């Protein structure tokens, strides 16, 4: 059984590989801001973090779907919430610096949305979504010099919350409460549950 990953995230790819799955990577080019804005206009207000990450995970999975695919198609999205404010990717060093000044020594929630489409046999049979959440506590003794070096690496600019758990950012995380792979951006236990609900035996996806 083939798994198509609608993401170019190295962390998601590495996590799936370590779980025995070599997915087919299919980049998704969804305009995330436009998708969220349209959904909020329809809803008449801001989306919850859970609704937002699930919306974008679904949009990404559906955007890459083609008739030629034969297998499962997985889309994912993540957001970090601190003090009730939802944060995505910072994109710039100044924004990443501001985020870290807020979250150093604090605990926030990382939400990861997943959307899995059963497109076996060349047609969509069914689909399912799930959102997982983990509490992330950052070390209180991180120096400004360490943060400057971390932000200069470029790593935090491209990830939700301006941090990673599987690379340079791991040194600044005090503890995780919840599934660690949620913080990476793809909860492997959640993907297994969804695959099972679609009638797919998880070991069928092991191919590396």
CSV table of C-alpha atoms in Angstrom, one decimal:
chain,number,residue,atom,x,y,z
A,1,UNK,CA,0.0,0.0,0.0
A,2,UNK,CA,1.5,3.4,-1.1
A,3,UNK,CA,1.3,6.5,1.1
A,4,UNK,CA,1.4,9.9,-0.7
A,5,UNK,CA,2.6,12.8,1.5
A,6,UNK,CA,1.3,16.2,0.6
A,7,UNK,CA,4.2,18.0,2.2
A,8,UNK,CA,7.8,18.8,1.6
A,9,UNK,CA,8.5,19.0,5.4
A,10,UNK,CA,11.8,17.2,6.1
A,11,UNK,CA,10.7,16.5,9.6
A,12,UNK,CA,7.4,14.8,8.5
A,13,UNK,CA,9.3,12.8,5.9
A,14,UNK,CA,11.9,11.6,8.4
A,15,UNK,CA,9.3,10.7,11.0
A,16,UNK,CA,7.4,8.5,8.5
A,17,UNK,CA,10.6,6.9,7.3
A,18,UNK,CA,11.6,6.1,10.9
A,19,UNK,CA,8.2,4.4,11.2
A,20,UNK,CA,8.9,2.1,8.3
A,21,UNK,CA,7.1,4.1,5.6
A,22,UNK,CA,8.8,5.6,2.5
A,23,UNK,CA,6.1,8.0,1.2
A,24,UNK,CA,5.8,9.5,-2.3
A,25,UNK,CA,6.3,13.2,-1.6
A,26,UNK,CA,3.9,15.4,-3.5
A,27,UNK,CA,4.4,19.1,-2.8
A,28,UNK,CA,1.2,21.0,-2.1
A,29,UNK,CA,0.8,24.6,-3.1
A,30,UNK,CA,-2.2,25.7,-1.2
A,31,UNK,CA,-2.6,29.4,-0.4
A,32,UNK,CA,-3.0,28.9,3.3
A,33,UNK,CA,-3.9,32.5,4.2
A,34,UNK,CA,-6.6,32.6,1.5
A,35,UNK,CA,-8.1,29.2,2.6
A,36,UNK,CA,-8.3,30.3,6.2
A,37,UNK,CA,-9.7,33.7,5.3
A,38,UNK,CA,-12.4,32.1,3.1
A,39,UNK,CA,-13.4,29.7,5.9
A,40,UNK,CA,-13.5,32.5,8.5
A,41,UNK,CA,-15.7,34.6,6.2
A,42,UNK,CA,-18.1,31.7,5.8
A,43,UNK,CA,-18.0,30.9,9.6
A,44,UNK,CA,-18.5,34.6,10.5
A,45,UNK,CA,-15.5,34.6,12.8
A,46,UNK,CA,-12.0,33.2,13.6
A,47,UNK,CA,-11.4,29.5,13.4
A,48,UNK,CA,-10.3,27.5,16.4
A,49,UNK,CA,-6.8,26.1,16.2
A,50,UNK,CA,-8.2,22.6,15.8
A,51,UNK,CA,-10.5,23.7,12.9
A,52,UNK,CA,-7.7,25.7,11.2
A,53,UNK,CA,-5.1,22.9,11.1
A,54,UNK,CA,-7.7,20.4,10.0
A,55,UNK,CA,-9.0,22.7,7.3
A,56,UNK,CA,-5.4,23.2,5.9
A,57,UNK,CA,-4.5,19.5,6.2
A,58,UNK,CA,-7.6,18.6,4.2
A,59,UNK,CA,-6.9,21.3,1.6
A,60,UNK,CA,-3.4,20.1,1.1
A,61,UNK,CA,-4.4,16.5,0.7
A,62,UNK,CA,-7.1,17.3,-1.8
A,63,UNK,CA,-4.9,19.7,-3.7
A,64,UNK,CA,-2.4,17.0,-4.7
A,65,UNK,CA,-4.9,14.3,-5.5
A,66,UNK,CA,-4.8,12.9,-9.0
A,67,UNK,CA,-6.6,10.0,-10.7
A,68,UNK,CA,-3.3,8.2,-11.2
A,69,UNK,CA,-2.7,7.8,-7.5
A,70,UNK,CA,-3.3,4.4,-5.9
A,71,UNK,CA,-3.1,4.4,-2.2
A,72,UNK,CA,-3.5,6.8,0.8
A,73,UNK,CA,-3.0,10.5,0.5
A,74,UNK,CA,-1.9,12.4,3.7
A,75,UNK,CA,-2.1,16.1,4.3
A,76,UNK,CA,-0.9,17.8,7.5
A,77,UNK,CA,-0.7,21.2,9.1
A,78,UNK,CA,0.4,22.6,12.5
A,79,UNK,CA,-0.1,25.6,14.7
A,80,UNK,CA,1.3,26.7,18.0
A,81,UNK,CA,-1.0,28.4,20.6
A,82,UNK,CA,0.3,30.5,23.5
A,83,UNK,CA,-2.0,32.6,25.8
A,84,UNK,CA,-4.9,31.9,23.4
A,85,UNK,CA,-3.1,33.3,20.4
A,86,UNK,CA,-2.4,31.0,17.4
A,87,UNK,CA,1.0,31.2,15.7
A,88,UNK,CA,2.1,29.7,12.4
A,89,UNK,CA,5.4,30.1,10.7
A,90,UNK,CA,7.3,33.3,11.7
A,91,UNK,CA,9.0,33.7,8.2
A,92,UNK,CA,11.3,36.5,9.4
A,93,UNK,CA,14.0,36.7,12.0
A,94,UNK,CA,12.3,39.7,13.8
A,95,UNK,CA,9.1,37.8,14.2
A,96,UNK,CA,10.9,34.6,15.4
A,97,UNK,CA,12.8,36.7,18.0
A,98,UNK,CA,9.5,38.2,19.3
A,99,UNK,CA,7.9,34.8,19.5
A,100,UNK,CA,10.8,33.4,21.5
A,101,UNK,CA,10.8,36.4,23.9
A,102,UNK,CA,7.2,35.4,24.7
A,103,UNK,CA,7.5,31.7,24.9
A,104,UNK,CA,10.9,31.2,26.7
A,105,UNK,CA,10.2,29.5,30.0
A,106,UNK,CA,6.5,29.1,29.1
A,107,UNK,CA,4.2,26.2,28.1
A,108,UNK,CA,2.1,26.3,24.9
A,109,UNK,CA,0.1,23.9,22.8
A,110,UNK,CA,1.1,22.5,19.4
A,111,UNK,CA,-1.8,21.4,17.3
A,112,UNK,CA,-1.3,19.1,14.3
A,113,UNK,CA,-4.1,18.4,11.8
A,114,UNK,CA,-4.2,15.3,9.6
A,115,UNK,CA,-6.3,14.4,6.7
A,116,UNK,CA,-6.1,11.0,5.1
A,117,UNK,CA,-7.8,10.1,1.8
A,118,UNK,CA,-8.3,6.5,0.7
A,119,UNK,CA,-7.7,6.7,-3.1
A,120,UNK,CA,-7.1,3.1,-3.8
A,121,UNK,CA,-8.0,1.7,-7.2
A,122,UNK,CA,-7.8,5.2,-8.8
A,123,UNK,CA,-10.9,6.7,-7.1
A,124,UNK,CA,-11.7,8.3,-3.8
A,125,UNK,CA,-13.4,5.8,-1.5
A,126,UNK,CA,-13.4,7.7,1.8
A,127,UNK,CA,-11.5,10.2,3.9
A,128,UNK,CA,-10.9,10.9,7.6
A,129,UNK,CA,-9.4,13.6,9.7
A,130,UNK,CA,-7.9,13.9,13.2
A,131,UNK,CA,-6.3,16.7,15.2
A,132,UNK,CA,-3.7,15.9,17.9
A,133,UNK,CA,-2.2,18.2,20.5
A,134,UNK,CA,0.8,18.2,22.7
A,135,UNK,CA,2.0,20.6,25.5
A,136,UNK,CA,5.4,22.0,24.9
A,137,UNK,CA,7.4,23.6,27.7
A,138,UNK,CA,10.5,25.7,26.8
A,139,UNK,CA,13.6,26.1,29.0
A,140,UNK,CA,13.7,29.2,31.1
A,141,UNK,CA,17.4,29.6,31.0
A,142,UNK,CA,17.9,30.1,27.3
A,143,UNK,CA,20.2,33.1,26.7
A,144,UNK,CA,19.6,35.8,24.2
A,145,UNK,CA,22.9,34.8,22.5
A,146,UNK,CA,21.6,31.2,22.1
A,147,UNK,CA,18.4,32.5,20.6
A,148,UNK,CA,20.3,34.8,18.2
A,149,UNK,CA,22.4,31.8,17.0
A,150,UNK,CA,19.3,29.6,16.7
A,151,UNK,CA,17.4,32.2,14.7
A,152,UNK,CA,20.4,32.9,12.5
A,153,UNK,CA,20.4,29.2,11.5
A,154,UNK,CA,17.2,29.8,9.7
A,155,UNK,CA,15.5,26.7,11.1
A,156,UNK,CA,12.8,28.4,13.2
A,157,UNK,CA,11.6,30.7,10.4
A,158,UNK,CA,9.8,27.9,8.5
A,159,UNK,CA,8.1,26.0,11.3
A,160,UNK,CA,5.0,26.6,13.4
A,161,UNK,CA,5.8,28.2,16.7
A,162,UNK,CA,9.4,29.0,15.6
A,163,UNK,CA,10.8,25.8,17.0
A,164,UNK,CA,11.5,22.1,16.2
A,165,UNK,CA,11.8,19.1,18.5
A,166,UNK,CA,13.8,16.9,16.0
A,167,UNK,CA,16.7,19.2,15.2
A,168,UNK,CA,18.5,22.3,16.6
A,169,UNK,CA,15.5,23.4,18.6
A,170,UNK,CA,15.4,20.2,20.7
A,171,UNK,CA,18.0,21.7,23.1
A,172,UNK,CA,15.6,24.5,24.1
A,173,UNK,CA,12.6,22.3,25.0
A,174,UNK,CA,12.3,21.3,28.6
A,175,UNK,CA,9.5,18.7,28.2
A,176,UNK,CA,6.7,17.4,26.0
A,177,UNK,CA,3.3,16.2,27.3
A,178,UNK,CA,1.6,14.2,24.6
A,179,UNK,CA,2.7,12.4,21.5
A,180,UNK,CA,6.1,13.8,20.5
A,181,UNK,CA,5.5,13.2,16.8
A,182,UNK,CA,2.6,15.6,17.0
A,183,UNK,CA,5.2,18.3,17.6
A,184,UNK,CA,7.1,17.2,14.5
A,185,UNK,CA,3.9,17.8,12.5
A,186,UNK,CA,2.7,14.2,11.9
A,187,UNK,CA,1.4,12.1,14.7
A,188,UNK,CA,2.2,8.5,13.7
A,189,UNK,CA,-0.3,7.0,16.2
A,190,UNK,CA,-3.0,9.2,14.7
A,191,UNK,CA,-2.1,8.2,11.1
A,192,UNK,CA,-2.3,4.6,12.2
A,193,UNK,CA,-5.7,5.1,13.8
A,194,UNK,CA,-7.0,6.8,10.7
A,195,UNK,CA,-5.6,4.1,8.4
A,196,UNK,CA,-7.3,1.5,10.5
A,197,UNK,CA,-10.6,3.3,10.3
A,198,UNK,CA,-10.3,3.4,6.5
A,199,UNK,CA,-9.8,-0.4,6.6
A,200,UNK,CA,-6.0,-0.4,6.0
A,201,UNK,CA,-3.9,-2.7,8.0
A,202,UNK,CA,-1.0,-0.5,9.3
A,203,UNK,CA,1.9,-3.0,8.4
A,204,UNK,CA,0.7,-2.8,4.8
A,205,UNK,CA,2.3,0.6,4.7
A,206,UNK,CA,5.7,-0.5,5.8
A,207,UNK,CA,7.9,-0.4,2.7
A,208,UNK,CA,11.4,0.6,3.7
